[in-house]
CSV table of C-alpha atoms and ligand atoms in Angstrom, one decimal:
chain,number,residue,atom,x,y,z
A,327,UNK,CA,34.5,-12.7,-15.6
A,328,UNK,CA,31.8,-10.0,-16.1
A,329,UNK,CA,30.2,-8.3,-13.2
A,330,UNK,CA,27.3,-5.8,-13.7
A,331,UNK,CA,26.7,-3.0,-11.5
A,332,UNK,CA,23.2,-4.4,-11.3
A,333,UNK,CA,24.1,-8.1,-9.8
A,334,UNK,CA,26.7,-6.0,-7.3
A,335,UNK,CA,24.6,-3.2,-5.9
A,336,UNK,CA,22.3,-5.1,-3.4
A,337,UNK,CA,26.0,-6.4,-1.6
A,338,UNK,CA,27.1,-3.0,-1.6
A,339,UNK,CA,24.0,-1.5,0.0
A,340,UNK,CA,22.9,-0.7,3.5
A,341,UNK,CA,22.3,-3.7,5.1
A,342,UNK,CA,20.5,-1.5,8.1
A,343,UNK,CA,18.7,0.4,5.6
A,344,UNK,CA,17.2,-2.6,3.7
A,345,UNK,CA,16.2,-4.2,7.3
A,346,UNK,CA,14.5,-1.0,8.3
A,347,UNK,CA,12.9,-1.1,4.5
A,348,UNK,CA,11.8,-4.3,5.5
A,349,UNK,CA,10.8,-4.7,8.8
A,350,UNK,CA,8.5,-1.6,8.4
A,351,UNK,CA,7.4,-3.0,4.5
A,352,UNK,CA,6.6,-6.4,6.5
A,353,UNK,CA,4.3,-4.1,9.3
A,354,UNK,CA,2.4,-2.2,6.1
A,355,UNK,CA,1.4,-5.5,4.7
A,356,UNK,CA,0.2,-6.6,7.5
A,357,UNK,CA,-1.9,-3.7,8.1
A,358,UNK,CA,-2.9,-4.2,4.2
A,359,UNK,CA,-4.2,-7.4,4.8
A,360,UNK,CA,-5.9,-6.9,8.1
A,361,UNK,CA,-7.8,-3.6,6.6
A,362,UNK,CA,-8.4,-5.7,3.5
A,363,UNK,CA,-9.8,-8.5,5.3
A,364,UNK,CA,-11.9,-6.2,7.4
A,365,UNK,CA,-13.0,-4.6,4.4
A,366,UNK,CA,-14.4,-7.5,2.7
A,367,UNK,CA,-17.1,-7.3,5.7
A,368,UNK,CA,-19.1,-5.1,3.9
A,369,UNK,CA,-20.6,-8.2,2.3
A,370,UNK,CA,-22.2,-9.3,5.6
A,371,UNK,CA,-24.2,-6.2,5.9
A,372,UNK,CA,-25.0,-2.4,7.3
A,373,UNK,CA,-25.3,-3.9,10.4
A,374,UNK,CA,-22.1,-6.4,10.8
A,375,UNK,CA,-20.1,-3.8,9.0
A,376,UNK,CA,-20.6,-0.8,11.2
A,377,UNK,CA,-20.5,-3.2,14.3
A,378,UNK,CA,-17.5,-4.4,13.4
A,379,UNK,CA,-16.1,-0.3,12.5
A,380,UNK,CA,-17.5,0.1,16.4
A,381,UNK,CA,-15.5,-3.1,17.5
A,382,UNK,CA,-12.2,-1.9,15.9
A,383,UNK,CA,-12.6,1.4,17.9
A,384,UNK,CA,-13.5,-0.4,21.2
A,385,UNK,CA,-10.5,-3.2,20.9
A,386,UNK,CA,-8.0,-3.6,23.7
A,387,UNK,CA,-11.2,-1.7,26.6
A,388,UNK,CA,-11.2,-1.5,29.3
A,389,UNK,CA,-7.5,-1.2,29.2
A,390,UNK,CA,-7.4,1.3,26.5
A,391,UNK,CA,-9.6,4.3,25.8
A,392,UNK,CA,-11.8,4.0,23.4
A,393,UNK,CA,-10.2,4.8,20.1
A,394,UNK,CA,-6.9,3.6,21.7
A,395,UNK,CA,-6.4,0.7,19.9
A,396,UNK,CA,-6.7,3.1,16.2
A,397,UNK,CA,-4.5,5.6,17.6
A,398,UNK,CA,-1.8,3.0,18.6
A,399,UNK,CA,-1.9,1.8,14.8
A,400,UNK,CA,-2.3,5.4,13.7
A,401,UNK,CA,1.2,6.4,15.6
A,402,UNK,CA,2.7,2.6,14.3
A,403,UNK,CA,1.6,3.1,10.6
A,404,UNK,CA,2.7,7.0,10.6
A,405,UNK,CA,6.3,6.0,12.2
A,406,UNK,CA,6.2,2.6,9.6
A,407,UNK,CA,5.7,5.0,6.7
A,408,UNK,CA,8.2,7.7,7.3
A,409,UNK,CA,10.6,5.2,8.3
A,410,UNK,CA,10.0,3.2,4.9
A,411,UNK,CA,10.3,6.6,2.8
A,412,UNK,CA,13.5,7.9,4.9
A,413,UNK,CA,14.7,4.5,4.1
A,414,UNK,CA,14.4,4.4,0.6
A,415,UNK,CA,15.3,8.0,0.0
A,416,UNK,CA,19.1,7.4,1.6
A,417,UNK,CA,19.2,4.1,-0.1
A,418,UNK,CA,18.2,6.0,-3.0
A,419,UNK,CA,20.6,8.9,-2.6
A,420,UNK,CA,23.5,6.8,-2.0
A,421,UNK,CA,23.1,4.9,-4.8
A,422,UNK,CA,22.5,7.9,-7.2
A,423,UNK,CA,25.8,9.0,-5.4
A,424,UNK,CA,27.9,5.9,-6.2
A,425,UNK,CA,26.8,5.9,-9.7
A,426,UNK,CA,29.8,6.5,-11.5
A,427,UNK,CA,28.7,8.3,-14.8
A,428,UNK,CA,26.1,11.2,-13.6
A,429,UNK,CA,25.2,11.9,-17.1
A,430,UNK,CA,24.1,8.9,-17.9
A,431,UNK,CA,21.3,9.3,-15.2
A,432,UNK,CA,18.0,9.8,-17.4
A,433,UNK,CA,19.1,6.3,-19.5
A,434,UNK,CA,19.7,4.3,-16.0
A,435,UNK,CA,16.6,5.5,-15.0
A,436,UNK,CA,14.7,4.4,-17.9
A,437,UNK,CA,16.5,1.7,-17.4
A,438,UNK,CA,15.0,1.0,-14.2
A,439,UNK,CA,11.4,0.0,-14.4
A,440,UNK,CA,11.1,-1.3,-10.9
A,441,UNK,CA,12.8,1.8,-9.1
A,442,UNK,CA,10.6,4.3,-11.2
A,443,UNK,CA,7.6,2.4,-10.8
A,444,UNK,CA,8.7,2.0,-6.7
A,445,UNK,CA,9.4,5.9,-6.5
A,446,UNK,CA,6.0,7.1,-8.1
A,447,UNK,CA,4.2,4.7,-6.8
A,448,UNK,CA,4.8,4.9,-3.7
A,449,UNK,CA,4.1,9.2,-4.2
A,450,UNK,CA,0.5,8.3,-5.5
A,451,UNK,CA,-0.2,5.9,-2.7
A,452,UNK,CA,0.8,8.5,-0.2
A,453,UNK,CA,-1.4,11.1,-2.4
A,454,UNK,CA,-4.1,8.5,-1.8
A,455,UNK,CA,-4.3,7.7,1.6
A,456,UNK,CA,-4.8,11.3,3.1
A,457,UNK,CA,-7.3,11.4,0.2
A,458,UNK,CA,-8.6,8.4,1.7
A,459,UNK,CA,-8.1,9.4,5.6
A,460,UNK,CA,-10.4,13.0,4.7
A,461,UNK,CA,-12.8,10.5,2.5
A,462,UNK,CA,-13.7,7.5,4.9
A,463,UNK,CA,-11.7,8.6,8.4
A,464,UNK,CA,-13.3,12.2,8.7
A,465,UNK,CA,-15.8,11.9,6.0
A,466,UNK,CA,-14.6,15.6,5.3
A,467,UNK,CA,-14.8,14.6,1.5
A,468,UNK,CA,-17.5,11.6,1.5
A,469,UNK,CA,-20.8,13.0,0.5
A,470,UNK,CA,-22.2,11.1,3.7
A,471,UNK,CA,-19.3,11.5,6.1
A,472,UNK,CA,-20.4,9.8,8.7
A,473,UNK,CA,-17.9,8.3,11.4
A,474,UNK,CA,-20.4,6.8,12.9
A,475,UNK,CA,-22.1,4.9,9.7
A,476,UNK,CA,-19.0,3.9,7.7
A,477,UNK,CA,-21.2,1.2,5.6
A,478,UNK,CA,-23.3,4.7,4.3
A,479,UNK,CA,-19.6,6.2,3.3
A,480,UNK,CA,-18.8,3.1,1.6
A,481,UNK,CA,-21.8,2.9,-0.8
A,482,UNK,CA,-22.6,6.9,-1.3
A,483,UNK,CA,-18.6,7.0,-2.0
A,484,UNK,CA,-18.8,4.5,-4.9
A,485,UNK,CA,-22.0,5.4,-5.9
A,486,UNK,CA,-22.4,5.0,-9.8
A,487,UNK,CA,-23.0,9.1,-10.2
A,488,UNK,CA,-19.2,9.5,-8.5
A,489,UNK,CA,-17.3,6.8,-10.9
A,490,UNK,CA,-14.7,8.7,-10.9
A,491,UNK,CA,-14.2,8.2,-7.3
A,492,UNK,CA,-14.0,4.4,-8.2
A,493,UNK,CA,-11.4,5.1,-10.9
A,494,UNK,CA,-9.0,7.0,-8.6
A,495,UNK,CA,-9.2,4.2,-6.0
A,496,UNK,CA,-9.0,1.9,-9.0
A,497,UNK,CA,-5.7,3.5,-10.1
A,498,UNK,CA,-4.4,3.7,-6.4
A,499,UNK,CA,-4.8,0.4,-5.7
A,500,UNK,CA,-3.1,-0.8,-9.5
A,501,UNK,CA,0.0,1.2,-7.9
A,502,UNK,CA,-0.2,-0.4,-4.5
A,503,UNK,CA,-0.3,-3.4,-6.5
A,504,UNK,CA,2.9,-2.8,-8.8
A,505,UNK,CA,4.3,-1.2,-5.5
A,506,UNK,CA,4.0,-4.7,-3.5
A,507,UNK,CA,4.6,-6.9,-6.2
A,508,UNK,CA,8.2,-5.5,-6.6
A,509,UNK,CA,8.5,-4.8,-2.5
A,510,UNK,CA,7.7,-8.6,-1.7
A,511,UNK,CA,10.1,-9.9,-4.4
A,512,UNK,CA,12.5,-7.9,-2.9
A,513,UNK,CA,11.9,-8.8,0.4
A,514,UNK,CA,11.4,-12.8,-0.5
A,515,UNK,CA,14.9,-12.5,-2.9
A,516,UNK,CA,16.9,-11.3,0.4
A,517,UNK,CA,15.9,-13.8,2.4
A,518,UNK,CA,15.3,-16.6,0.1
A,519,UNK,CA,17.5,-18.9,-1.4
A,520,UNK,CA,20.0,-16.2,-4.2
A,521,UNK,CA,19.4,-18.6,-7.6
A,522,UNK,CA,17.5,-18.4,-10.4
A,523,UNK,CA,15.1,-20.9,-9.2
A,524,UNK,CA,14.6,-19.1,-6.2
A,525,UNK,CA,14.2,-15.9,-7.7
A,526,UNK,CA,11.6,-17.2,-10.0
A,527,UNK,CA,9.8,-18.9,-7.2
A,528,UNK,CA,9.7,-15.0,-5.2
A,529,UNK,CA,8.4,-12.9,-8.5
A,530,UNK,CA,5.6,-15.4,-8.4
A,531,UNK,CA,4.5,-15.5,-5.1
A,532,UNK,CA,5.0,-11.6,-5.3
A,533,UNK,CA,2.5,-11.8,-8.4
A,534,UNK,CA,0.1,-13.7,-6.6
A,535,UNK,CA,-0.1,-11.5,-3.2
A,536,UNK,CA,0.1,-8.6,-5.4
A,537,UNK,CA,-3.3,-9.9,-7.3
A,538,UNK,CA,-5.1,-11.2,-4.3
A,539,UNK,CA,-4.6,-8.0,-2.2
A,540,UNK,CA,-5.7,-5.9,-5.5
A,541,UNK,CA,-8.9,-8.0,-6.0
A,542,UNK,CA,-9.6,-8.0,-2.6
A,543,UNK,CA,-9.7,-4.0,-2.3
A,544,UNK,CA,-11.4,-3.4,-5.3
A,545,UNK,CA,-14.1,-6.3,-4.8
A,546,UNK,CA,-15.6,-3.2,-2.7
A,547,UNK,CA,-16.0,-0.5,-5.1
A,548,UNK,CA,-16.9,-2.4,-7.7
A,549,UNK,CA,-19.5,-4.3,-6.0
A,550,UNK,CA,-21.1,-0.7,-5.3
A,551,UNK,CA,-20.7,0.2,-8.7
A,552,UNK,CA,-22.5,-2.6,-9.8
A,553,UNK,CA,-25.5,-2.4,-7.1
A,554,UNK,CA,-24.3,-5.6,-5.3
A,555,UNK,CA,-23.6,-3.7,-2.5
A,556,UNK,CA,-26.1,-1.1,-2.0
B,1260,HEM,C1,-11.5,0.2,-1.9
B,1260,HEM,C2,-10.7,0.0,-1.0
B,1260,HEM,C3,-10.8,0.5,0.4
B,1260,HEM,C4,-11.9,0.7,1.2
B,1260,HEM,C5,-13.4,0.4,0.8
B,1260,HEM,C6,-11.5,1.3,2.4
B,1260,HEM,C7,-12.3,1.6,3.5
B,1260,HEM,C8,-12.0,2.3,4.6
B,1260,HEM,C9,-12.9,2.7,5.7
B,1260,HEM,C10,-14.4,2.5,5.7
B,1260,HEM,C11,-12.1,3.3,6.6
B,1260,HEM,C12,-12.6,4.0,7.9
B,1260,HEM,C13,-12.7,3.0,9.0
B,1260,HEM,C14,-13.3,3.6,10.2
B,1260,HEM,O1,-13.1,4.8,10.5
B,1260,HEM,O2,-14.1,2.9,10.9
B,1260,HEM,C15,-10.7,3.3,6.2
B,1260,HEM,C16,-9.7,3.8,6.9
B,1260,HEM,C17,-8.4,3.7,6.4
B,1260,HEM,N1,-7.9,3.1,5.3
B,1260,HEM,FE1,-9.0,2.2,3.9
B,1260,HEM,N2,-10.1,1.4,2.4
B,1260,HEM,C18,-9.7,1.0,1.2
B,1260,HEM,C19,-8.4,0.9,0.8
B,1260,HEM,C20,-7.3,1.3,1.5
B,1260,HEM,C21,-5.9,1.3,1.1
B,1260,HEM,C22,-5.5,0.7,-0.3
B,1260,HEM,C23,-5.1,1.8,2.1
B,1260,HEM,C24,-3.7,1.9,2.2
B,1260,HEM,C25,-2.9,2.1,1.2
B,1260,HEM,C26,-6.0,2.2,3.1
B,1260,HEM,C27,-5.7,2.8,4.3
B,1260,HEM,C28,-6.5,3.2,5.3
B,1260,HEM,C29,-6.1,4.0,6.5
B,1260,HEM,C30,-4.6,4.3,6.8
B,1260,HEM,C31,-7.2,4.3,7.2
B,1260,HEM,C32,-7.3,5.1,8.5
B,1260,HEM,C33,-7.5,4.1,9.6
B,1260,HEM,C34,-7.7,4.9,10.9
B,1260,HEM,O3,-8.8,5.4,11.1
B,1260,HEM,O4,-6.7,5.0,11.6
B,1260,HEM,N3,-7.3,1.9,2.8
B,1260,HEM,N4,-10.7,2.6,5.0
């Protein structure tokens, strides 16, 4: 019977490590969506979009401060990410480690089109969102940069004179995209049923989240792009 390193390796991994991979994966969606979601607001208007901004800072008063709520996710996303990268860089290490032919390292790698696109993906996302944080959070890059008037950082940020703002977001979100597609089907394979038929049922439902969450952030730029939103 013939074995490949391939069908073996998820067995032989860190089970801790994948859960941690997981759990903190599962919390970054979530955020994904939520911020997606939220996003999509800008349709409704100046007005409905900065009100809700306003909302999201005064959620959880008179209990919490105001800003308490964002700082609570801030401190929940940071520890997410770092947990998530730690993660994958042991898993990553270790498995680099086990390999048994070192040399043969550039050819596995090639090899490997989900773990190459997983590793520099996930660098360019990380790249993007402190672009993104100094853009829309501080406004220290947004020509407006306005914390108080996010819907006027939106539109002067994908204003058609600044495309190539749009393209970098463009290009972030395509490798968020790739990055969740193969995250989710990863996610869905462990927990779903291990056959072909269930395999083929995760890569889709990866595919579709994947797309919808794509569309969904770039709906925004592209609608300023194109004057719908203005
Ligand atoms: C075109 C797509 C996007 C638009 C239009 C957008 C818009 C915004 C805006 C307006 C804010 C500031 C909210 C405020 O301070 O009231 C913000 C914050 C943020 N966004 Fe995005 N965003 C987009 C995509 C993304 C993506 C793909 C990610 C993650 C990979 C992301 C992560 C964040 C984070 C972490 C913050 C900071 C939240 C905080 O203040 O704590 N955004 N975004």
């Amino acid at each position: 019977m013939v074995v490949t390193t391939r069908t073996r390796s998820p067995i032989r991994s860190n089970v801790g490590l994948k859960a941690v991979m997981a759990v903190t994966g599962i919390l970054l969606v979530l955020f994904l969506i939520a911020h997606m979601l939220g996003n999509l607001k800008v349709f409704t208007g100046a007005m409905s979009f900065n009100h809700y901004a306003e909302w999201l800072r005064e959620l959880g008063a008179p209990l919490l401060p105001s800003a308490g709520f964002l700082w609570i996710q801030r401190v929940g996303l940071l520890a997410a990410v770092l947990l998530h990268i730690g993660a994958a860089t042991v898993l990553a290490l270790r498995a680099r480690a086990a390999r048994p032919v070192r040399y043969a390292h550039r050819k596995k790698v090639r090899g490997s089109y989900a773990a190459r696109t997983m590793r520099w993906g996930g660098v360019i996302i990380l790249l993007f969102v402190v672009y993104h944080i100094l853009d829309l959070t501080t406004g220290t890059l947004n020509p407006i940069g306005d914390p108080s008037r996010p819907y006027a950082n939106v539109v002067a940020d994908f204003a058609p004179a600044r495309w190539y703002v749009t393209l970098f977001y463009t290009l972030a979100i395509v490798a968020l995209g790739f990055h969740l597609r193969h995250g989710v089907f990863s996610a869905l394979r462990s927990l779903g049923q291990q056959t072909p038929r269930g395999e083929q049922r995760a890569r889709a439902v990866a595919l579709v989240f994947a797309v919808a969450l794509c569309a969904g952030y770039l709906l925004v730029p592209f609608a300023v792009l194109t004057g719908l939103v203005s």
